[in-house]
Coordinates of C-alpha atoms and ligand atoms in Angstrom, one line a residue:
M1 CA 65.1 48.4 141.9
E2 CA 68.0 50.4 140.5
R3 CA 70.2 47.3 140.3
R4 CA 67.5 45.3 138.5
K5 CA 67.1 48.2 136.0
F6 CA 70.8 48.3 135.5
L7 CA 71.0 44.6 134.9
Q8 CA 68.1 44.7 132.5
L9 CA 69.7 47.5 130.6
S10 CA 73.1 45.9 130.5
S11 CA 71.8 42.6 129.3
F12 CA 69.8 44.5 126.6
G13 CA 73.0 46.2 125.7
A14 CA 74.9 42.9 125.6
S15 CA 72.3 41.3 123.3
M16 CA 72.4 44.3 121.0
L17 CA 76.2 43.9 120.8
A18 CA 75.8 40.2 120.1
L19 CA 73.4 41.1 117.2
K20 CA 75.8 43.5 115.6
P21 CA 77.3 42.0 112.5
P22 CA 81.1 41.9 112.0
G23 CA 82.9 44.4 109.9
I24 CA 81.0 47.5 111.0
V25 CA 84.2 49.5 111.5
K26 CA 85.0 51.6 108.4
A27 CA 88.6 50.8 107.5
P28 CA 90.6 51.6 104.5
T29 CA 90.3 49.0 101.8
N30 CA 91.4 48.2 98.3
P31 CA 88.8 49.6 96.0
I32 CA 86.9 47.2 93.8
I33 CA 84.0 47.4 91.4
V34 CA 81.7 44.8 89.9
S35 CA 79.2 45.3 87.1
T36 CA 76.7 43.1 85.3
W37 CA 77.3 41.7 81.8
A38 CA 80.4 41.9 79.6
D39 CA 79.7 45.6 79.0
G40 CA 80.5 46.0 82.6
K41 CA 84.2 46.0 81.6
R42 CA 83.9 49.4 80.1
V43 CA 81.6 50.6 82.8
N44 CA 84.2 49.5 85.4
E45 CA 86.9 51.4 83.5
E46 CA 84.9 54.6 83.8
A47 CA 84.2 54.0 87.4
W48 CA 87.8 53.2 88.0
K49 CA 88.8 56.8 87.0
V50 CA 87.1 57.8 90.3
L51 CA 88.0 54.8 92.5
S52 CA 91.7 54.8 91.6
K53 CA 92.1 58.4 92.7
G54 CA 90.6 57.6 96.1
G55 CA 87.2 58.9 95.0
R56 CA 83.9 58.0 96.5
A57 CA 82.1 54.8 95.4
L58 CA 79.0 56.8 94.8
D59 CA 80.7 59.0 92.2
A60 CA 82.3 55.9 90.7
V61 CA 79.0 54.0 90.1
E62 CA 77.3 57.1 88.7
N63 CA 80.2 57.6 86.3
G64 CA 80.1 54.0 85.1
A65 CA 76.3 54.1 84.7
R66 CA 76.5 57.4 82.7
W67 CA 79.0 55.9 80.3
M68 CA 76.5 53.1 79.6
E69 CA 73.6 55.5 79.2
D70 CA 75.7 57.3 76.5
Q71 CA 75.9 54.3 74.3
I72 CA 73.5 54.1 71.4
N73 CA 72.3 50.7 70.3
C74 CA 72.5 49.1 73.7
C75 CA 69.9 47.9 76.2
V76 CA 70.4 50.9 78.4
G77 CA 69.6 54.5 77.8
L78 CA 67.7 56.3 75.1
G79 CA 69.0 54.1 72.3
A80 CA 67.4 51.0 73.8
N81 CA 64.3 49.1 72.9
P82 CA 61.0 50.9 73.4
D83 CA 57.9 49.8 75.1
R84 CA 55.2 48.2 73.0
D85 CA 53.8 51.6 72.1
G86 CA 57.2 52.5 70.6
I87 CA 58.4 54.8 73.5
V88 CA 61.7 54.4 75.3
T89 CA 61.2 54.6 79.1
L90 CA 64.1 54.4 81.5
D91 CA 64.5 53.1 85.0
S92 CA 67.4 53.8 87.4
C93 CA 68.4 53.9 91.0
I94 CA 71.4 54.7 93.1
M95 CA 72.2 54.0 96.8
D96 CA 75.1 55.2 99.0
E97 CA 76.9 54.0 102.1
H98 CA 74.5 55.8 104.4
A99 CA 71.4 54.1 102.9
N100 CA 70.5 57.3 101.1
C101 CA 68.8 56.3 97.9
G102 CA 67.0 57.8 94.9
A103 CA 65.3 56.4 91.9
V104 CA 63.4 57.2 88.7
A105 CA 61.0 55.0 86.7
A106 CA 59.3 55.3 83.4
L107 CA 61.4 58.4 82.6
E108 CA 61.2 59.5 79.0
R109 CA 63.6 61.7 76.9
I110 CA 66.3 62.2 79.5
K111 CA 69.7 60.9 78.7
H112 CA 71.1 60.2 82.2
P113 CA 68.4 58.7 84.5
V114 CA 71.1 57.7 87.0
S115 CA 72.0 61.3 87.6
V116 CA 68.3 62.2 87.9
A117 CA 68.1 59.4 90.5
R118 CA 71.0 60.9 92.4
K119 CA 69.3 64.3 92.4
V120 CA 66.1 62.7 93.7
M121 CA 68.3 61.3 96.5
E122 CA 70.1 64.5 97.2
L123 CA 67.5 67.2 96.7
T124 CA 64.1 65.7 97.7
P125 CA 62.8 63.9 100.7
H126 CA 61.6 61.1 98.4
V127 CA 63.1 57.9 97.0
L128 CA 61.3 57.3 93.8
L129 CA 59.8 59.7 91.1
V130 CA 58.0 58.3 88.1
G131 CA 56.9 59.2 84.6
Q132 CA 56.0 62.8 83.9
G133 CA 56.8 63.9 87.4
A134 CA 60.3 62.5 87.1
Q135 CA 60.8 64.2 83.8
Q136 CA 59.5 67.5 85.1
F137 CA 61.9 67.2 88.1
A138 CA 64.8 66.4 85.7
I139 CA 64.1 69.5 83.6
E140 CA 63.8 71.7 86.6
N141 CA 67.2 70.5 87.6
G142 CA 68.9 71.3 84.3
F143 CA 68.6 68.0 82.4
K144 CA 67.9 68.5 78.7
L145 CA 64.8 67.1 77.1
E146 CA 66.0 64.9 74.2
P147 CA 64.0 64.3 71.0
Q148 CA 61.6 61.4 71.1
E149 CA 63.2 59.1 68.5
L150 CA 64.4 55.5 68.3
S151 CA 68.0 54.6 67.7
P152 CA 68.5 52.8 64.3
S153 CA 68.8 49.3 65.9
A154 CA 65.8 49.9 68.3
K155 CA 63.7 51.0 65.3
D156 CA 64.6 47.9 63.4
A157 CA 63.9 45.7 66.4
Y158 CA 60.6 47.4 67.0
E159 CA 59.4 47.1 63.4
K160 CA 60.3 43.5 63.5
W161 CA 58.4 43.0 66.8
L162 CA 55.4 44.8 65.4
E163 CA 55.0 42.2 62.7
K164 CA 53.7 39.8 65.4
S165 CA 53.2 42.3 68.2
E166 CA 53.4 39.3 70.5
Y167 CA 53.6 40.2 74.2
K168 CA 56.1 37.7 75.2
P169 CA 58.1 38.8 78.2
E170 CA 60.9 36.2 77.8
I171 CA 64.4 37.0 78.9
N172 CA 68.0 36.6 78.0
I173 CA 68.1 33.0 76.9
E174 CA 71.5 33.8 75.4
N175 CA 71.8 30.8 73.2
K176 CA 69.0 31.9 70.9
K177 CA 70.3 33.6 67.8
S178 CA 70.0 37.4 67.8
I179 CA 68.4 39.0 64.8
N180 CA 70.2 42.3 65.4
P181 CA 74.0 42.0 65.5
A182 CA 74.1 44.4 68.4
P183 CA 71.8 44.8 71.4
P184 CA 69.0 45.6 71.9
M185 CA 68.3 42.2 70.7
L186 CA 65.2 40.7 69.1
L187 CA 65.6 36.9 69.1
E188 CA 64.7 34.9 66.0
D189 CA 61.6 33.3 67.6
G190 CA 60.1 36.7 68.2
S191 CA 61.1 37.0 71.9
F192 CA 63.4 39.7 73.0
N193 CA 66.5 40.2 75.0
H194 CA 67.0 42.8 77.7
D195 CA 69.9 43.6 79.9
T196 CA 70.4 45.9 82.8
M197 CA 73.6 47.6 84.0
G198 CA 74.0 47.0 87.7
I199 CA 77.1 48.3 89.4
V200 CA 78.3 48.0 93.0
A201 CA 81.6 49.4 94.3
L202 CA 83.7 49.6 97.4
D203 CA 86.0 52.6 97.7
A204 CA 89.4 53.2 99.4
S205 CA 87.7 54.6 102.5
G206 CA 85.6 51.5 102.9
S207 CA 82.3 53.0 101.6
M208 CA 80.1 51.0 99.3
S209 CA 77.6 52.3 96.8
G210 CA 75.6 51.0 93.8
A211 CA 73.7 52.1 90.8
V212 CA 71.4 50.5 88.2
T213 CA 70.3 51.8 84.9
T214 CA 68.1 50.1 82.3
S215 CA 65.4 50.5 79.7
G216 CA 63.7 47.5 81.2
M217 CA 62.1 44.8 79.3
G218 CA 61.9 45.5 75.6
F219 CA 58.4 46.0 74.2
K220 CA 57.0 45.9 77.7
M221 CA 53.5 47.0 78.5
R222 CA 53.3 50.8 78.7
G223 CA 53.9 51.8 82.3
R224 CA 55.5 48.5 83.3
V225 CA 58.3 48.9 85.8
G226 CA 60.7 46.1 86.7
D227 CA 63.1 45.5 89.6
S228 CA 65.8 47.9 88.4
P229 CA 64.7 51.1 90.1
I230 CA 63.3 49.4 93.2
I231 CA 65.6 49.6 96.2
G232 CA 65.9 46.1 97.7
A233 CA 64.9 44.4 94.3
G234 CA 67.4 45.6 91.6
L235 CA 69.9 47.1 94.1
F236 CA 70.7 47.1 97.7
V237 CA 73.6 48.5 99.7
D238 CA 74.3 47.9 103.4
N239 CA 77.6 49.4 104.2
E240 CA 78.1 47.1 107.2
I241 CA 77.7 44.0 105.1
G242 CA 77.9 44.4 101.3
A243 CA 75.9 45.2 98.2
A244 CA 74.0 43.4 95.5
T245 CA 72.4 44.0 92.1
S246 CA 70.4 42.0 89.6
S247 CA 69.5 41.6 86.0
G248 CA 66.8 39.6 84.4
M249 CA 63.1 39.1 84.8
G250 CA 62.3 42.0 87.1
E251 CA 59.0 40.6 88.3
E252 CA 60.7 37.6 89.8
V253 CA 63.3 39.7 91.5
I254 CA 60.6 42.0 93.0
R255 CA 58.7 39.0 94.3
I256 CA 61.5 38.0 96.5
C257 CA 63.0 41.4 97.3
G258 CA 66.0 39.9 95.6
T259 CA 69.0 42.1 96.3
H260 CA 67.9 42.8 99.9
L261 CA 67.7 39.0 100.3
V262 CA 71.2 38.5 98.9
V263 CA 72.6 41.1 101.4
E264 CA 70.7 39.5 104.3
F265 CA 72.2 36.1 103.3
M266 CA 75.7 37.8 103.4
R267 CA 74.8 39.1 106.9
Q268 CA 74.1 35.6 108.0
G269 CA 77.7 34.8 107.0
Y270 CA 77.3 33.4 103.5
N271 CA 79.9 34.4 100.9
P272 CA 78.6 36.5 98.0
E273 CA 78.3 33.6 95.5
T274 CA 76.4 31.5 98.0
A275 CA 74.2 34.4 99.0
C276 CA 73.3 34.9 95.3
R277 CA 72.7 31.1 94.9
L278 CA 70.3 31.1 97.8
A279 CA 68.3 34.0 96.3
V280 CA 68.2 32.3 92.9
E281 CA 67.0 29.1 94.5
R282 CA 64.1 31.1 96.1
I283 CA 62.9 31.9 92.6
V284 CA 63.5 28.4 91.2
N285 CA 62.1 26.4 94.0
R286 CA 58.8 28.4 94.0
D287 CA 58.1 27.4 90.4
P288 CA 60.8 25.3 88.7
E289 CA 58.9 24.9 85.5
K290 CA 58.4 28.6 85.1
A291 CA 62.0 29.3 86.1
K292 CA 63.2 27.1 83.2
G293 CA 62.0 29.8 80.8
L294 CA 63.4 32.9 82.5
Q295 CA 66.7 34.4 83.5
V296 CA 67.6 36.2 86.7
G297 CA 71.2 36.9 87.7
F298 CA 72.4 38.3 91.0
L299 CA 75.8 39.9 91.6
A300 CA 77.2 40.7 95.0
L301 CA 80.2 42.3 96.6
D302 CA 80.9 42.2 100.3
K303 CA 82.5 44.6 102.7
R304 CA 85.8 42.6 102.5
G305 CA 85.9 43.0 98.7
R306 CA 84.8 39.4 97.9
Y307 CA 82.4 39.1 95.0
G308 CA 80.2 36.4 93.5
A309 CA 77.3 35.8 91.2
Y310 CA 74.7 33.2 90.5
A311 CA 72.0 32.9 87.8
V312 CA 68.9 30.9 86.9
Q313 CA 70.2 30.2 83.4
K314 CA 73.6 29.8 81.8
G315 CA 74.9 32.9 80.2
F316 CA 75.0 35.5 82.9
E317 CA 78.3 37.4 83.0
F318 CA 79.8 40.1 85.1
A319 CA 82.9 42.2 85.1
V320 CA 85.3 42.9 87.9
K321 CA 88.0 45.6 88.4
S322 CA 90.3 46.3 91.2
G323 CA 94.0 47.3 91.6
N324 CA 95.1 43.7 90.8
E325 CA 92.4 42.2 88.6
E326 CA 90.3 43.1 85.6
K327 CA 88.2 40.4 84.0
I328 CA 84.8 39.3 82.7
L329 CA 83.5 36.2 84.4
G330 CA 80.7 33.8 84.0
C331 CA 78.9 32.3 86.9
K332 CA 77.2 29.1 88.1
Y333 CA 73.6 28.6 87.2
V334 CA 70.6 26.2 87.7
Y335 CA 69.6 25.6 84.1
D336 CA 71.6 25.1 81.0
Y337 CA 69.1 27.0 78.8
G338 CA 66.1 25.4 80.4
V339 CA 67.7 22.0 81.0
T340 CA 68.8 20.8 84.4
Ligands
LIG1 N1 65.6 43.7 85.2 C1 65.2 44.5 84.1 C2 63.7 44.6 84.1 O1 63.0 43.6 84.5 C3 65.5 44.0 82.7 C4 66.8 43.3 82.5 O2 67.6 43.1 83.4 O3 67.1 42.9 81.4 O4 63.2 45.6 83.8

Protein backbone atom coordinates (compact mmCIF):
# COMPACT_ATOMS: atom_id res chain seq x y z
CA MET A 1 0.00 0.00 0.00
CA GLU A 2 2.72 2.39 1.08
CA ARG A 3 4.84 1.38 -1.89
CA ARG A 4 1.93 1.89 -4.33
CA LYS A 5 1.32 5.35 -2.87
CA PHE A 6 4.99 6.16 -3.19
CA LEU A 7 5.06 5.00 -6.81
CA GLN A 8 1.93 7.02 -7.60
CA LEU A 9 3.39 10.09 -6.01
CA SER A 10 6.76 9.74 -7.68
CA SER A 11 5.24 9.21 -11.13
CA PHE A 12 3.05 12.28 -10.52
CA GLY A 13 6.20 14.19 -9.56
CA ALA A 14 8.01 12.97 -12.66
CA SER A 15 5.15 13.99 -14.94
CA MET A 16 5.06 17.43 -13.29
CA LEU A 17 8.77 17.76 -13.95
CA ALA A 18 8.27 16.73 -17.56
CA LEU A 19 5.64 19.46 -17.93
CA LYS A 20 7.91 22.18 -16.63
CA PRO A 21 9.05 24.39 -19.44
CA PRO A 22 12.75 25.09 -19.90
CA GLY A 23 14.33 28.28 -18.73
CA ILE A 24 12.70 28.46 -15.33
CA VAL A 25 15.92 29.23 -13.53
CA LYS A 26 16.39 32.95 -13.07
CA ALA A 27 19.85 33.68 -14.39
CA PRO A 28 21.63 36.95 -15.08
CA THR A 29 20.95 38.14 -18.62
CA ASN A 30 21.72 40.98 -20.95
CA PRO A 31 18.92 43.49 -20.55
CA ILE A 32 16.79 44.22 -23.58
CA ILE A 33 13.63 46.18 -24.27
CA VAL A 34 11.20 46.17 -27.21
CA SER A 35 8.37 48.63 -27.83
CA THR A 36 5.70 49.04 -30.44
CA TRP A 37 5.98 51.54 -33.28
CA ALA A 38 8.81 53.90 -34.19
CA ASP A 39 8.09 56.07 -31.14
CA GLY A 40 9.27 53.06 -29.21
CA LYS A 41 12.81 54.23 -29.89
CA ARG A 42 12.46 57.16 -27.49
CA VAL A 43 10.47 55.06 -25.08
CA ASN A 44 13.29 52.51 -25.06
CA GLU A 45 15.82 55.25 -24.35
CA GLU A 46 13.87 56.25 -21.24
CA ALA A 47 13.53 52.66 -20.14
CA TRP A 48 17.20 52.06 -20.80
CA LYS A 49 18.11 54.63 -18.14
CA VAL A 50 16.80 52.06 -15.65
CA LEU A 51 17.87 48.84 -17.37
CA SER A 52 21.44 49.95 -18.06
CA LYS A 53 22.01 50.57 -14.34
CA GLY A 54 20.88 47.07 -13.46
CA GLY A 55 17.39 48.34 -12.53
CA ARG A 56 14.17 46.36 -12.54
CA ALA A 57 12.28 45.72 -15.79
CA LEU A 58 9.10 46.91 -14.06
CA ASP A 59 10.59 50.36 -13.38
CA ALA A 60 12.00 50.48 -16.90
CA VAL A 61 8.68 49.84 -18.66
CA GLU A 62 6.89 52.32 -16.42
CA ASN A 63 9.54 54.96 -17.16
CA GLY A 64 9.19 54.39 -20.90
CA ALA A 65 5.39 54.53 -20.80
CA ARG A 66 5.44 57.73 -18.75
CA TRP A 67 7.63 59.40 -21.33
CA MET A 68 5.11 58.52 -24.00
CA GLU A 69 2.21 59.78 -21.88
CA ASP A 70 4.00 63.12 -21.53
CA GLN A 71 3.95 63.76 -25.26
CA ILE A 72 1.29 66.10 -26.53
CA ASN A 73 -0.03 65.45 -30.03
CA CYS A 74 0.44 61.74 -29.90
CA CYS A 75 -1.86 58.72 -29.81
CA VAL A 76 -1.18 58.09 -26.15
CA GLY A 77 -1.90 60.24 -23.12
CA LEU A 78 -4.07 63.28 -22.59
CA GLY A 79 -3.08 64.87 -25.92
CA ALA A 80 -4.55 62.01 -27.91
CA ASN A 81 -7.78 61.75 -29.87
CA PRO A 82 -10.96 61.85 -27.77
CA ASP A 83 -13.91 59.51 -27.90
CA ARG A 84 -16.87 60.44 -30.08
CA ASP A 85 -18.27 62.67 -27.31
CA GLY A 86 -15.04 64.69 -27.35
CA ILE A 87 -13.54 63.29 -24.14
CA VAL A 88 -10.09 61.73 -23.90
CA THR A 89 -10.19 58.43 -22.03
CA LEU A 90 -7.07 56.44 -21.31
CA ASP A 91 -6.34 52.74 -20.87
CA SER A 92 -3.20 51.21 -19.41
CA CYS A 93 -1.84 48.11 -17.74
CA ILE A 94 1.36 46.82 -16.22
CA MET A 95 2.57 43.32 -15.29
CA ASP A 96 5.68 42.12 -13.47
CA GLU A 97 7.79 38.99 -13.21
CA HIS A 98 5.61 37.52 -10.44
CA ALA A 99 2.39 37.81 -12.48
CA ASN A 100 1.35 40.78 -10.38
CA CYS A 101 -0.66 43.08 -12.57
CA GLY A 102 -2.73 46.25 -12.48
CA ALA A 103 -4.77 48.18 -14.99
CA VAL A 104 -7.02 51.18 -15.52
CA ALA A 105 -9.55 51.75 -18.26
CA ALA A 106 -11.59 54.75 -19.39
CA LEU A 107 -9.56 56.96 -17.09
CA GLU A 108 -10.08 60.69 -17.60
CA ARG A 109 -7.94 63.74 -16.80
CA ILE A 110 -5.00 61.86 -15.30
CA LYS A 111 -1.67 62.27 -17.04
CA HIS A 112 0.04 59.00 -16.20
CA PRO A 113 -2.39 56.07 -16.37
CA VAL A 114 0.52 53.60 -16.33
CA SER A 115 1.52 54.77 -12.87
CA VAL A 116 -2.08 54.54 -11.67
CA ALA A 117 -2.13 50.98 -13.06
CA ARG A 118 1.00 50.23 -11.05
CA LYS A 119 -0.66 51.58 -7.90
CA VAL A 120 -3.70 49.37 -8.58
CA MET A 121 -1.27 46.46 -8.72
CA GLU A 122 0.64 47.41 -5.60
CA LEU A 123 -1.99 48.89 -3.33
CA THR A 124 -5.22 47.04 -4.04
CA PRO A 125 -6.30 43.41 -4.17
CA HIS A 126 -7.70 44.10 -7.67
CA VAL A 127 -6.39 44.07 -11.21
CA LEU A 128 -8.58 46.57 -13.07
CA LEU A 129 -10.25 49.83 -12.05
CA VAL A 130 -12.36 51.75 -14.55
CA GLY A 131 -13.86 55.17 -15.16
CA GLN A 132 -14.78 57.34 -12.20
CA GLY A 133 -13.59 54.78 -9.68
CA ALA A 134 -10.17 54.68 -11.31
CA GLN A 135 -10.01 58.48 -11.30
CA GLN A 136 -11.04 58.65 -7.65
CA PHE A 137 -8.38 56.07 -6.76
CA ALA A 138 -5.77 58.08 -8.70
CA ILE A 139 -6.65 61.31 -6.88
CA GLU A 140 -6.60 59.56 -3.51
CA ASN A 141 -3.09 58.42 -4.36
CA GLY A 142 -1.77 61.84 -5.17
CA PHE A 143 -2.31 62.09 -8.94
CA LYS A 144 -3.32 65.53 -10.14
CA LEU A 145 -6.62 66.09 -11.91
CA GLU A 146 -5.72 67.77 -15.20
CA PRO A 147 -8.02 70.17 -17.04
CA GLN A 148 -10.49 68.62 -19.46
CA GLU A 149 -9.23 69.98 -22.75
CA LEU A 150 -8.09 68.68 -26.10
CA SER A 151 -4.58 69.15 -27.46
CA PRO A 152 -4.46 71.37 -30.58
CA SER A 153 -4.05 68.43 -32.96
CA ALA A 154 -6.75 66.36 -31.25
CA LYS A 155 -9.10 69.36 -31.43
CA ASP A 156 -8.48 69.70 -35.17
CA ALA A 157 -8.91 65.99 -35.74
CA TYR A 158 -12.11 65.90 -33.69
CA GLU A 159 -13.62 68.88 -35.49
CA LYS A 160 -12.81 67.25 -38.81
CA TRP A 161 -14.33 63.99 -37.62
CA LEU A 162 -17.49 65.78 -36.46
CA GLU A 163 -18.15 66.94 -40.02
CA LYS A 164 -19.23 63.40 -40.86
CA SER A 165 -19.42 61.90 -37.36
CA GLU A 166 -19.05 58.57 -39.02
CA TYR A 167 -18.46 55.73 -36.62
CA LYS A 168 -15.88 53.86 -38.56
CA PRO A 169 -13.53 51.89 -36.38
CA GLU A 170 -10.85 51.32 -38.95
CA ILE A 171 -7.27 50.95 -38.03
CA ASN A 172 -3.79 51.95 -39.01
CA ILE A 173 -3.79 51.35 -42.68
CA GLU A 174 -0.57 53.24 -42.84
CA ASN A 175 -0.54 53.97 -46.55
CA LYS A 176 -3.57 56.25 -46.34
CA LYS A 177 -2.54 59.86 -46.28
CA SER A 178 -2.82 61.49 -42.90
CA ILE A 179 -4.66 64.77 -42.68
CA ASN A 180 -2.74 65.83 -39.61
CA PRO A 181 1.01 66.00 -39.98
CA ALA A 182 1.47 64.48 -36.54
CA PRO A 183 -0.52 61.80 -34.82
CA PRO A 184 -3.31 61.50 -33.64
CA MET A 185 -4.18 60.99 -37.22
CA LEU A 186 -7.40 61.40 -39.08
CA LEU A 187 -7.09 59.85 -42.48
CA GLU A 188 -8.32 61.57 -45.60
CA ASP A 189 -11.19 59.15 -46.13
CA GLY A 190 -12.63 60.01 -42.71
CA SER A 191 -11.27 56.98 -40.92
CA PHE A 192 -8.76 57.39 -38.14
CA ASN A 193 -5.53 56.09 -36.97
CA HIS A 194 -4.70 54.91 -33.48
CA ASP A 195 -1.56 53.58 -31.98
CA THR A 196 -0.73 52.05 -28.66
CA MET A 197 2.55 51.98 -26.83
CA GLY A 198 3.28 48.44 -25.71
CA ILE A 199 6.59 47.76 -23.99
CA VAL A 200 8.19 44.54 -22.74
CA ALA A 201 11.58 44.23 -21.12
CA LEU A 202 14.04 41.75 -19.66
CA ASP A 203 16.39 43.06 -16.98
CA ALA A 204 19.88 42.06 -15.88
CA SER A 205 18.56 39.80 -13.13
CA GLY A 206 16.47 37.83 -15.63
CA SER A 207 13.12 39.37 -14.69
CA MET A 208 10.58 40.38 -17.31
CA SER A 209 7.85 43.03 -17.15
CA GLY A 210 5.58 44.87 -19.54
CA ALA A 211 3.37 47.94 -19.78
CA VAL A 212 0.81 49.28 -22.23
CA THR A 213 -0.62 52.75 -22.50
CA THR A 214 -3.10 54.17 -24.99
CA SER A 215 -6.04 56.45 -25.60
CA GLY A 216 -7.58 53.55 -27.50
CA MET A 217 -9.40 53.92 -30.73
CA GLY A 218 -9.93 57.54 -31.76
CA PHE A 219 -13.59 58.70 -31.71
CA LYS A 220 -14.57 55.42 -30.12
CA MET A 221 -17.98 54.91 -28.58
CA ARG A 222 -18.12 56.38 -25.07
CA GLY A 223 -17.17 53.66 -22.61
CA ARG A 224 -15.50 51.47 -25.21
CA VAL A 225 -12.42 49.67 -23.92
CA GLY A 226 -10.03 47.81 -26.19
CA ASP A 227 -7.39 45.20 -25.58
CA SER A 228 -4.73 47.48 -24.14
CA PRO A 229 -5.65 47.37 -20.42
CA ILE A 230 -6.75 43.73 -20.54
CA ILE A 231 -4.15 41.33 -19.19
CA GLY A 232 -3.79 38.47 -21.66
CA ALA A 233 -5.06 40.61 -24.53
CA GLY A 234 -2.90 43.75 -24.81
CA LEU A 235 -0.14 42.46 -22.52
CA PHE A 236 1.02 39.24 -20.99
CA VAL A 237 4.18 38.40 -19.07
CA ASP A 238 5.22 34.93 -17.95
CA ASN A 239 8.64 35.11 -16.43
CA GLU A 240 9.34 31.46 -17.25
CA ILE A 241 8.73 31.92 -20.95
CA GLY A 242 8.51 35.48 -22.24
CA ALA A 243 6.23 38.44 -22.73
CA ALA A 244 4.09 39.89 -25.50
CA THR A 245 2.17 43.04 -26.31
CA SER A 246 -0.11 44.18 -29.11
CA SER A 247 -1.35 47.16 -31.03
CA GLY A 248 -4.25 47.50 -33.41
CA MET A 249 -7.91 46.63 -33.42
CA GLY A 250 -8.43 45.72 -29.79
CA GLU A 251 -11.66 43.79 -30.29
CA GLU A 252 -9.85 41.27 -32.49
CA VAL A 253 -7.07 40.87 -29.94
CA ILE A 254 -9.51 40.34 -27.07
CA ARG A 255 -11.39 37.68 -29.04
CA ILE A 256 -8.31 35.46 -29.18
CA CYS A 257 -6.72 36.49 -25.83
CA GLY A 258 -3.91 37.59 -28.12
CA THR A 259 -0.82 38.12 -26.01
CA HIS A 260 -1.56 35.18 -23.75
CA LEU A 261 -1.80 33.09 -26.89
CA VAL A 262 1.55 34.40 -28.15
CA VAL A 263 3.22 33.49 -24.85
CA GLU A 264 1.61 30.05 -24.93
CA PHE A 265 2.99 29.49 -28.43
CA MET A 266 6.43 30.42 -27.11
CA ARG A 267 5.91 27.91 -24.30
CA GLN A 268 5.35 25.27 -26.97
CA GLY A 269 8.79 26.08 -28.33
CA TYR A 270 8.04 28.56 -31.12
CA ASN A 271 10.34 31.54 -31.45
CA PRO A 272 8.84 35.00 -30.82
CA GLU A 273 8.20 35.85 -34.48
CA THR A 274 6.53 32.53 -35.21
CA ALA A 275 4.47 32.78 -32.03
CA CYS A 276 3.25 36.21 -33.17
CA ARG A 277 2.53 34.87 -36.67
CA LEU A 278 0.44 32.02 -35.31
CA ALA A 279 -1.63 34.47 -33.25
CA VAL A 280 -2.10 36.76 -36.26
CA GLU A 281 -3.23 33.76 -38.29
CA ARG A 282 -5.89 33.00 -35.69
CA ILE A 283 -7.39 36.41 -36.43
CA VAL A 284 -6.98 36.20 -40.19
CA ASN A 285 -8.19 32.63 -40.64
CA ARG A 286 -11.38 33.25 -38.70
CA ASP A 287 -12.51 35.91 -41.17
CA PRO A 288 -10.01 36.70 -43.94
CA GLU A 289 -12.27 39.28 -45.62
CA LYS A 290 -12.75 41.25 -42.42
CA ALA A 291 -9.06 40.98 -41.60
CA LYS A 292 -8.17 42.70 -44.89
CA GLY A 293 -9.56 45.93 -43.45
CA LEU A 294 -7.97 45.91 -40.04
CA GLN A 295 -4.59 45.98 -38.41
CA VAL A 296 -3.26 44.02 -35.46
CA GLY A 297 0.41 43.68 -34.64
CA PHE A 298 1.94 41.44 -31.97
CA LEU A 299 5.39 41.95 -30.50
CA ALA A 300 7.12 39.37 -28.29
CA LEU A 301 10.31 38.94 -26.29
CA ASP A 302 11.36 35.62 -24.85
CA LYS A 303 13.28 34.74 -21.74
CA ARG A 304 16.46 34.33 -23.77
CA GLY A 305 16.20 37.88 -25.09
CA ARG A 306 15.03 36.85 -28.57
CA TYR A 307 12.34 39.08 -30.04
CA GLY A 308 9.97 39.10 -33.00
CA ALA A 309 6.77 40.59 -34.34
CA TYR A 310 4.10 39.86 -36.92
CA ALA A 311 1.13 41.87 -38.17
CA VAL A 312 -2.07 41.50 -40.15
CA GLN A 313 -1.10 44.44 -42.43
CA LYS A 314 2.06 45.95 -43.71
CA GLY A 315 3.30 48.92 -41.69
CA PHE A 316 3.64 47.65 -38.13
CA GLU A 317 6.98 48.65 -36.65
CA PHE A 318 8.76 48.16 -33.38
CA ALA A 319 11.88 49.42 -31.66
CA VAL A 320 14.52 47.36 -29.89
CA LYS A 321 17.30 48.38 -27.52
CA SER A 322 19.93 46.36 -25.74
CA GLY A 323 23.60 46.75 -24.89
CA ASN A 324 24.54 46.02 -28.47
CA GLU A 325 21.67 47.09 -30.68
CA GLU A 326 19.28 49.97 -31.07
CA LYS A 327 16.95 50.02 -34.04
CA ILE A 328 13.49 50.38 -35.46
CA LEU A 329 12.34 47.33 -37.37
CA GLY A 330 9.45 46.42 -39.61
CA CYS A 331 7.95 42.96 -39.53
CA LYS A 332 6.33 40.36 -41.76
CA TYR A 333 2.61 40.59 -42.39
CA VAL A 334 -0.29 38.84 -44.09
CA TYR A 335 -1.74 41.66 -46.23
CA ASP A 336 -0.06 44.43 -48.15
CA TYR A 337 -2.70 47.03 -47.26
CA GLY A 338 -5.57 44.67 -47.80
CA VAL A 339 -4.01 42.71 -50.65
CA THR A 340 -2.54 39.24 -50.27
N1 LIG B 1 -5.30 48.49 -29.31
C1 LIG B 1 -5.86 49.78 -29.09
C2 LIG B 1 -7.33 49.65 -28.86
O1 LIG B 1 -7.98 48.87 -29.53
C3 LIG B 1 -5.64 50.77 -30.15
C4 LIG B 1 -4.37 50.77 -30.92
O2 LIG B 1 -3.49 49.99 -30.72
O3 LIG B 1 -4.19 51.60 -31.78
O4 LIG B 1 -7.85 50.40 -28.08
